[in-house]
Coordinates of C-alpha atoms in Angstrom, one line a residue:
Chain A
X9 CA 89.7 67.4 147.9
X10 CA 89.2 70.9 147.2
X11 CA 91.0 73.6 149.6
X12 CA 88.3 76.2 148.4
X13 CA 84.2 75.9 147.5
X14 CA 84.3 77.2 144.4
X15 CA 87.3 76.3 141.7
X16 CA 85.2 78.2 139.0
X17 CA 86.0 82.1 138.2
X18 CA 84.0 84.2 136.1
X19 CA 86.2 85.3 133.1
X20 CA 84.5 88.9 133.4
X21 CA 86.2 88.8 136.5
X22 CA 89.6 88.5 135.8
X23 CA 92.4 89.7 133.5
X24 CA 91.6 87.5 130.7
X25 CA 93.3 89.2 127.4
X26 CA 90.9 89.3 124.5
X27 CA 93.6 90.6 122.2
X28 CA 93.7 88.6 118.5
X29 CA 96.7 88.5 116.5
X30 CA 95.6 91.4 114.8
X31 CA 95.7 93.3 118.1
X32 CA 100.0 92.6 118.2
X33 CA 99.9 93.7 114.3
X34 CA 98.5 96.9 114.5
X35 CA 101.5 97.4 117.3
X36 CA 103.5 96.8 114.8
X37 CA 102.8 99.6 113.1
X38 CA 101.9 98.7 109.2
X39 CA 101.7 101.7 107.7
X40 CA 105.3 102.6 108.8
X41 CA 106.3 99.5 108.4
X42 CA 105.3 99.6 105.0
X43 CA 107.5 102.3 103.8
X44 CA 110.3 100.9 105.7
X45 CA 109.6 97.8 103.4
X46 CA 110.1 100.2 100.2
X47 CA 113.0 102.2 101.3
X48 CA 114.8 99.3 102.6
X49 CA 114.2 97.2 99.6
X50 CA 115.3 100.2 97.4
X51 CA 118.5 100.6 99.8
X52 CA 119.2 97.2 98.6
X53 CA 118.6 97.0 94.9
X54 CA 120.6 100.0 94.1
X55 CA 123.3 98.0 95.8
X56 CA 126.7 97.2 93.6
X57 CA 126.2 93.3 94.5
X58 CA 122.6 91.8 94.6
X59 CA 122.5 88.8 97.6
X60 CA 120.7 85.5 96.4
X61 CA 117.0 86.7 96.0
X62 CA 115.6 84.5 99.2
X63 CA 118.8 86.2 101.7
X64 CA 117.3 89.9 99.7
X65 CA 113.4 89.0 100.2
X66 CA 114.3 87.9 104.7
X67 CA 116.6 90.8 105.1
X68 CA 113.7 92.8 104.2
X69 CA 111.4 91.1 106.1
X70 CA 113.9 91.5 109.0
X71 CA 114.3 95.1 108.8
X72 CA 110.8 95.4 108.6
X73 CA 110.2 93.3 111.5
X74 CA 113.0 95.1 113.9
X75 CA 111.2 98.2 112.2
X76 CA 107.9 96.5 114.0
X77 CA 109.4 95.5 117.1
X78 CA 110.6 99.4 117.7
X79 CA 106.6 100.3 116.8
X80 CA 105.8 98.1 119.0
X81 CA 108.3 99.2 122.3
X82 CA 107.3 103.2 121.2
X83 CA 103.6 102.3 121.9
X84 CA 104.2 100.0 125.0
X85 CA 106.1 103.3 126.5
X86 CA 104.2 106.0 124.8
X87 CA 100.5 104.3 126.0
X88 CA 100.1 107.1 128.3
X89 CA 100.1 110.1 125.7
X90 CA 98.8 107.6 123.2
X91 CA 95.5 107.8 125.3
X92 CA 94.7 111.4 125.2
X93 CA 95.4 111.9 121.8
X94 CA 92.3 111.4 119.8
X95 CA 94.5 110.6 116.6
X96 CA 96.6 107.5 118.9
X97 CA 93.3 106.4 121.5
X98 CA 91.9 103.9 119.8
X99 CA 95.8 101.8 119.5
X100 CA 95.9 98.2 120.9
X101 CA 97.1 99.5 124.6
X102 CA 95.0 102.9 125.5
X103 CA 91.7 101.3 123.8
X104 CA 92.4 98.1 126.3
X105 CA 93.3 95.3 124.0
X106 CA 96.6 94.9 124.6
X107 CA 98.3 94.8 128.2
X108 CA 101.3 96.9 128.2
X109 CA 103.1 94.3 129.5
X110 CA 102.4 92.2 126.8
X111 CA 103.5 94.5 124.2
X112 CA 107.2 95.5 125.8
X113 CA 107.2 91.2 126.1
X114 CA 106.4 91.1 122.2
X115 CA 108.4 94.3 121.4
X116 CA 111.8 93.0 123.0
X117 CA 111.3 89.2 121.8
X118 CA 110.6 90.6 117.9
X119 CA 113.6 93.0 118.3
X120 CA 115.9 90.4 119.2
X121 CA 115.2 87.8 116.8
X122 CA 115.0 90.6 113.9
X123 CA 118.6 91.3 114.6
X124 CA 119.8 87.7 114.8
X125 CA 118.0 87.1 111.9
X126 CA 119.1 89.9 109.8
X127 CA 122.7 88.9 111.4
X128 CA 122.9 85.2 110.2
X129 CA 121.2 85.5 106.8
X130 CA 123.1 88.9 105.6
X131 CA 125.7 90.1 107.8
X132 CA 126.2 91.3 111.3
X133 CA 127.2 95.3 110.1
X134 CA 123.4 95.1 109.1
X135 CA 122.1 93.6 112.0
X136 CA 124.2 96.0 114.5
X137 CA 122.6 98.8 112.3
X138 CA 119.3 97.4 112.8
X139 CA 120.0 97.1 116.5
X140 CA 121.2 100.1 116.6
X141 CA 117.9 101.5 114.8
X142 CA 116.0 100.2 117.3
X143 CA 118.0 101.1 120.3
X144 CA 117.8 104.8 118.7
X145 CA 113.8 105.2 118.0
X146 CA 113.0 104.0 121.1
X147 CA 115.5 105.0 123.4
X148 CA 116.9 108.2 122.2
X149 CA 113.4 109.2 120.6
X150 CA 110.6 107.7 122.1
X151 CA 112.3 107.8 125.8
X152 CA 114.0 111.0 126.1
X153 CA 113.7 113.7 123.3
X154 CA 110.1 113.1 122.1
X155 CA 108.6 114.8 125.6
X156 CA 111.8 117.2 125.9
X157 CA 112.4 118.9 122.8
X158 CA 110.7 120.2 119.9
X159 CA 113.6 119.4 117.9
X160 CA 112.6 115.9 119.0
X161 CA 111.6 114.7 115.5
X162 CA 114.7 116.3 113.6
X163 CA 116.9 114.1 115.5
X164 CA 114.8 111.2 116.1
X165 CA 114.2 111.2 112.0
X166 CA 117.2 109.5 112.0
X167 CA 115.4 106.3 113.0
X168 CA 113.3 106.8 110.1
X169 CA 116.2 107.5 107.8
X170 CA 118.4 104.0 108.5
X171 CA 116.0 101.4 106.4
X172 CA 117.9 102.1 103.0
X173 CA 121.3 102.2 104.6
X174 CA 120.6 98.8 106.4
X175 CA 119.2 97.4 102.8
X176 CA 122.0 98.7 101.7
X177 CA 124.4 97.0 104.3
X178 CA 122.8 93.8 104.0
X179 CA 123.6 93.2 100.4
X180 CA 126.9 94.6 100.3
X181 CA 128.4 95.0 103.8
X182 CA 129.6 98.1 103.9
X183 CA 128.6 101.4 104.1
X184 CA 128.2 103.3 100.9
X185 CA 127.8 107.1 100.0
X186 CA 125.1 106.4 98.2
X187 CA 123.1 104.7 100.7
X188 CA 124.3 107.1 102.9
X189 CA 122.5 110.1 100.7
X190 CA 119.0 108.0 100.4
X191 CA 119.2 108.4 104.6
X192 CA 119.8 112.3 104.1
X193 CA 116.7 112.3 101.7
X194 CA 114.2 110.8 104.3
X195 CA 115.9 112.8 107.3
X196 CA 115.8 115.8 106.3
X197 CA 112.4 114.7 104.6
X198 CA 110.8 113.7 108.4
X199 CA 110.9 117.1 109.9
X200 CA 108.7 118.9 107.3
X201 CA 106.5 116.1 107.0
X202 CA 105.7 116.0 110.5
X203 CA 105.3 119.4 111.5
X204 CA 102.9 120.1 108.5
X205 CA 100.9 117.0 110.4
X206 CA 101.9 119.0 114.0
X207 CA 100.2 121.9 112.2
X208 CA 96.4 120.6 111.7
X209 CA 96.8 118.5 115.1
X210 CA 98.4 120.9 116.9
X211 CA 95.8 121.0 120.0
X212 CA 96.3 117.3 120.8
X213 CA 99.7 117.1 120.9
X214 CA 99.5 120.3 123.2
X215 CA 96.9 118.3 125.4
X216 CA 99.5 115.1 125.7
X217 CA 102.0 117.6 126.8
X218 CA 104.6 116.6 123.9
X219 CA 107.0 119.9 122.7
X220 CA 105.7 119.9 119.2
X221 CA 107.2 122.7 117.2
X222 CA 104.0 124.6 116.6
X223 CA 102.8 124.6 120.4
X224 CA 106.2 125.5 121.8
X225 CA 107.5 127.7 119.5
X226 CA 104.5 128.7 117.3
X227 CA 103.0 128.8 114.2
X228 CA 105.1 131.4 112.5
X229 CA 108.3 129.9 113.4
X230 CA 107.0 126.4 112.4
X231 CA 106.1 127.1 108.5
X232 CA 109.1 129.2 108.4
X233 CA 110.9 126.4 109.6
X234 CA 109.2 123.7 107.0
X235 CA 110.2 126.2 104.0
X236 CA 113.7 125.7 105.5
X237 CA 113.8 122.2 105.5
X238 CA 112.1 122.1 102.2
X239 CA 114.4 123.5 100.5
X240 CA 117.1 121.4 102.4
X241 CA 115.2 118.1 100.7
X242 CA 114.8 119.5 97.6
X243 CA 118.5 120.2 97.1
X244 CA 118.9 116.8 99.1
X245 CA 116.8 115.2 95.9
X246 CA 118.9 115.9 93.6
X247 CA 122.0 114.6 95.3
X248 CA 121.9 110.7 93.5
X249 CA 122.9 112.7 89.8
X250 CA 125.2 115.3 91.6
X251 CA 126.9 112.4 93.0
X252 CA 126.9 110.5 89.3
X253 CA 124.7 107.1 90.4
X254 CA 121.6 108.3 88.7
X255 CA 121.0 109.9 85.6
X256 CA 120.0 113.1 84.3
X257 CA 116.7 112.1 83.7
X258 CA 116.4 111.1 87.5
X259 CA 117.8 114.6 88.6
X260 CA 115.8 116.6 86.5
X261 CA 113.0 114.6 87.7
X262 CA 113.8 114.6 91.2
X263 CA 114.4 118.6 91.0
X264 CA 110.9 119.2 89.3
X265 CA 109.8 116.9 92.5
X266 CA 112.0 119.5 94.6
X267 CA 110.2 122.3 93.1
X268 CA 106.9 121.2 94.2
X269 CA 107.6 120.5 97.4
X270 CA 109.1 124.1 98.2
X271 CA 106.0 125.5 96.4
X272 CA 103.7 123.4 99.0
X273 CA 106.0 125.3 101.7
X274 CA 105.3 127.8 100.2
X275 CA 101.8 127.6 100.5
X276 CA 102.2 127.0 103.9
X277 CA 104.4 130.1 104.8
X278 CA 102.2 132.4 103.4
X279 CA 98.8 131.2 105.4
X280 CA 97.4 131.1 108.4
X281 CA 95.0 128.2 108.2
X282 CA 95.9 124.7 108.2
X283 CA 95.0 123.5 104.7
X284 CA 98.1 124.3 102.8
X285 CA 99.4 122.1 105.8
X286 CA 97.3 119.1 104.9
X287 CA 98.0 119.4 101.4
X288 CA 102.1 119.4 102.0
X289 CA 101.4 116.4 104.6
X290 CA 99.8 114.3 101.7
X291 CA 102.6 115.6 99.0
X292 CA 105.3 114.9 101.3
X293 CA 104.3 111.3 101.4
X294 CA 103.9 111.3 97.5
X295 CA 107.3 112.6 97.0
X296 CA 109.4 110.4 99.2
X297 CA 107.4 107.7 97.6
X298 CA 108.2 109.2 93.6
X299 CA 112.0 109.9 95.1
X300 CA 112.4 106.2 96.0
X301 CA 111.3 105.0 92.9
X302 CA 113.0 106.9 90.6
X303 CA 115.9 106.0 92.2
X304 CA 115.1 102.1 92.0
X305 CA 114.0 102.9 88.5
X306 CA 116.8 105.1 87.1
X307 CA 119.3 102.3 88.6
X308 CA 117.3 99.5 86.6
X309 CA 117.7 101.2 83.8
X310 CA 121.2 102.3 83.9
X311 CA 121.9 98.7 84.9
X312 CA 120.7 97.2 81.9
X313 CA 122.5 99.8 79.6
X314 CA 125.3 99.4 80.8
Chain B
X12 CA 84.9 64.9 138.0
X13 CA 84.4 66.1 134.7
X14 CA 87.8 67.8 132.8
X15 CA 85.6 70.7 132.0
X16 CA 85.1 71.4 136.2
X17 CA 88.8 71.3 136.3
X18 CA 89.3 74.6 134.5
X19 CA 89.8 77.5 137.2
X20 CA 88.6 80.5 134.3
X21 CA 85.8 79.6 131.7
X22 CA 87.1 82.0 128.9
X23 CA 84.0 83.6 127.2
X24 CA 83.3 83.0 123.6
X25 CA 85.6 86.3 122.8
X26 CA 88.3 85.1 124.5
X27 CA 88.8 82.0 123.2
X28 CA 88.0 83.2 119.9
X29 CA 90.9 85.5 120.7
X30 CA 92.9 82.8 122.3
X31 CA 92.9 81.0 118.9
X32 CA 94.0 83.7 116.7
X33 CA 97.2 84.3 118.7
X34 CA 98.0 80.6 118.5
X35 CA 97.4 80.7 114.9
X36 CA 99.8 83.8 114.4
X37 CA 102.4 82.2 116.6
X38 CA 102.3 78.7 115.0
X39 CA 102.7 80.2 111.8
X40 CA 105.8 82.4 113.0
X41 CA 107.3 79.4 114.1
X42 CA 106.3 77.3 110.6
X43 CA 108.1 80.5 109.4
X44 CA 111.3 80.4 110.9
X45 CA 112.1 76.6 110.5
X46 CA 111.5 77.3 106.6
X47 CA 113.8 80.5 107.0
X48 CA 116.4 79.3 108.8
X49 CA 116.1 75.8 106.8
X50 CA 116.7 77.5 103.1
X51 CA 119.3 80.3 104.5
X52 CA 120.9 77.5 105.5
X53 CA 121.3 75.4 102.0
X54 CA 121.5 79.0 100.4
X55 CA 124.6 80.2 102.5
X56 CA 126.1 76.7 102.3
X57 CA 125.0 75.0 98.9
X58 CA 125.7 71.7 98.0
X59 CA 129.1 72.4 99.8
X60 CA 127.1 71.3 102.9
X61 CA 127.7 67.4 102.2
X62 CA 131.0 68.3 101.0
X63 CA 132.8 68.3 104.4
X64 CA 134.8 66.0 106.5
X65 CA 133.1 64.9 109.8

């Protein structure tokens, strides 16, 4: 007893999703998440106490999956630049694949049970840190400064910068200096790093309308600004020996790092074009890498002397 | 009438190809948690879990 002819619908026309599981990664961000894997993990092996290795490997995977969650809200509210940058077009939500809707559903669900998580295997310091990470990259970035500022990504670094200090937190349940100086490295690392990339994509973000250093303030200010911050990380570097928990081999190390990275700065100070820019963009991403692992090394080693 | 006419949507190849791979992902997530929350569990307590009055 059917109320209507026809109970069969087309698929084609209807809202069907044809998003795979590999759709909700990529809104995760890998890439980011990635590093927030190795600066987390180094956070927490530099750590005074080490956890039980299985509560170490699902902090991690917690942080990394609040890290995901935050990815995955910043696209879900971002979707609208997203699609007329070419660099962001083809992501899950402007290419079509994902329903916005769908990704603020899997964005909030992921966030909350990263925090419980990270909560009842390490402790709840952690997980308010990680719930406060979130709350911070995509409220206080993604929301408000990212389209208002171009200072947007020297404060909105920060969100960038907690990873360590959570890894950190989760093994020993405080808040250390030390941890606290691996988040000064990677905030004062973001801004340079990103405005070399603002630099060689500068006419997209102008197009999407976000306040990008170089298109709101230009391109002279811009490299002056990176050789400012550059030498702000390279004397940031070196902080782990000045502060006596890494060795003199790590700071003299971590200084010749330092070195290069102003000299890349450099480069781009004294140009005009954009390829000193690329090549500080793909150093930058070297040297917080190197810096992480001499730390994690240096610590190893020091442990075992000891 | 057949099951098959009782469907309101016939999902296209790509969508149930689609379909399966999110189920996949979140039956794994799921497998996931029990074994998380299962070893945190006799990690956090250790044999001290059988060692309690009830």
């Amino acid at each position: 007893m059917a109320l209507v002819d026809t109970r069969h619908i087309d698929a084609s026309d209807v809202s069907v999703i044809e998003a795979t599981a590999g759709d909700f990664v990529a809104l995760l961000k890998p890439r980011v998440m990635s590093l927030v894997v190795f600066t987390a993990f180094v956070g927490l092996a530099i750590a005074p106490v080490w956890p039980n290795p299985f509560i170490a490997v699902i902090s991690i995977l917690a942080i990394a999956v609040g890290a995901g969650a935050s990815g995955a809200l910043n696209m879900w509210y971002d979707a609208d630049i997203d699609r007329v940058m070419a660099r962001t077009a083809g992501r899950p939500i402007p290419a079509g694949r994902v329903r916005a809707a769908d990704a603020l559903t899997f964005g909030m669900v992921l966030s909350v049970f990263s925090v419980i998580t990270l909560g009842l295997v390490a402790n709840w310091l952690a997980a308010a840190m990680l719930a406060f990470t979130i709350f911070f990259y995509v409220v206080v970035y993604t929301m408000w400064l990212k389209r208002s500022t171009p200072q947007n990504i020297v404060i909105g670094g920060a969100a960038g910068a907690f990873p360590p200090m959570i890894g950190w937190t989760a093994a020993t349940g405080t808040i250390g200096l030390e941890s606290v100086i691996l988040f000064l490295i990677i905030f004062l690392w973001t801004p340079p790093h990103f405005w070399a990339l603002a630099l060689f994509s500068q006419t997209d973000y102008g197009k999407a309308g976000i306040p990008m250093l170089p298109n709101v303030a230009g391109e002279a200010t811009t490299r002056r600004q990176i050789f400012g911050y550059a030498l702000l990380v390279a004397i940031a570097g070196v902080l782990p020996w000045a502060f006596g928990f890494a060795s003199i081999v790590y700071g003299a190390a971590a200084l010749a790092l330092g070195l290069g990275f102003v000299w890349y700065a450099y480069g781009v100070l004294a140009s005009t074009d954009s390829r000193p820019a690329k090549a500080l963009f793909g150093y930058s991403l070297l040297y917080l890498f190197a810096i992480f692992a001499l730390v994690l090394a240096d610590s190893i080693v020091l442990r075992s002397f000891a | 009438m057949k099951p098959a006419e009782q469907d309101y949507v016939d999902l296209t190849d790509a969508q149930k190809k689609a379909r399966r791979s999110r189920s996949v992902a979140l039956g794994l997530a799921l497998a996931a948690l029990v074994v998380i929350f299962y070893v945190t569990t006799l990690v956090k307590f250790g044999p001290a879990i059988l060692d309690r009055s009830f």
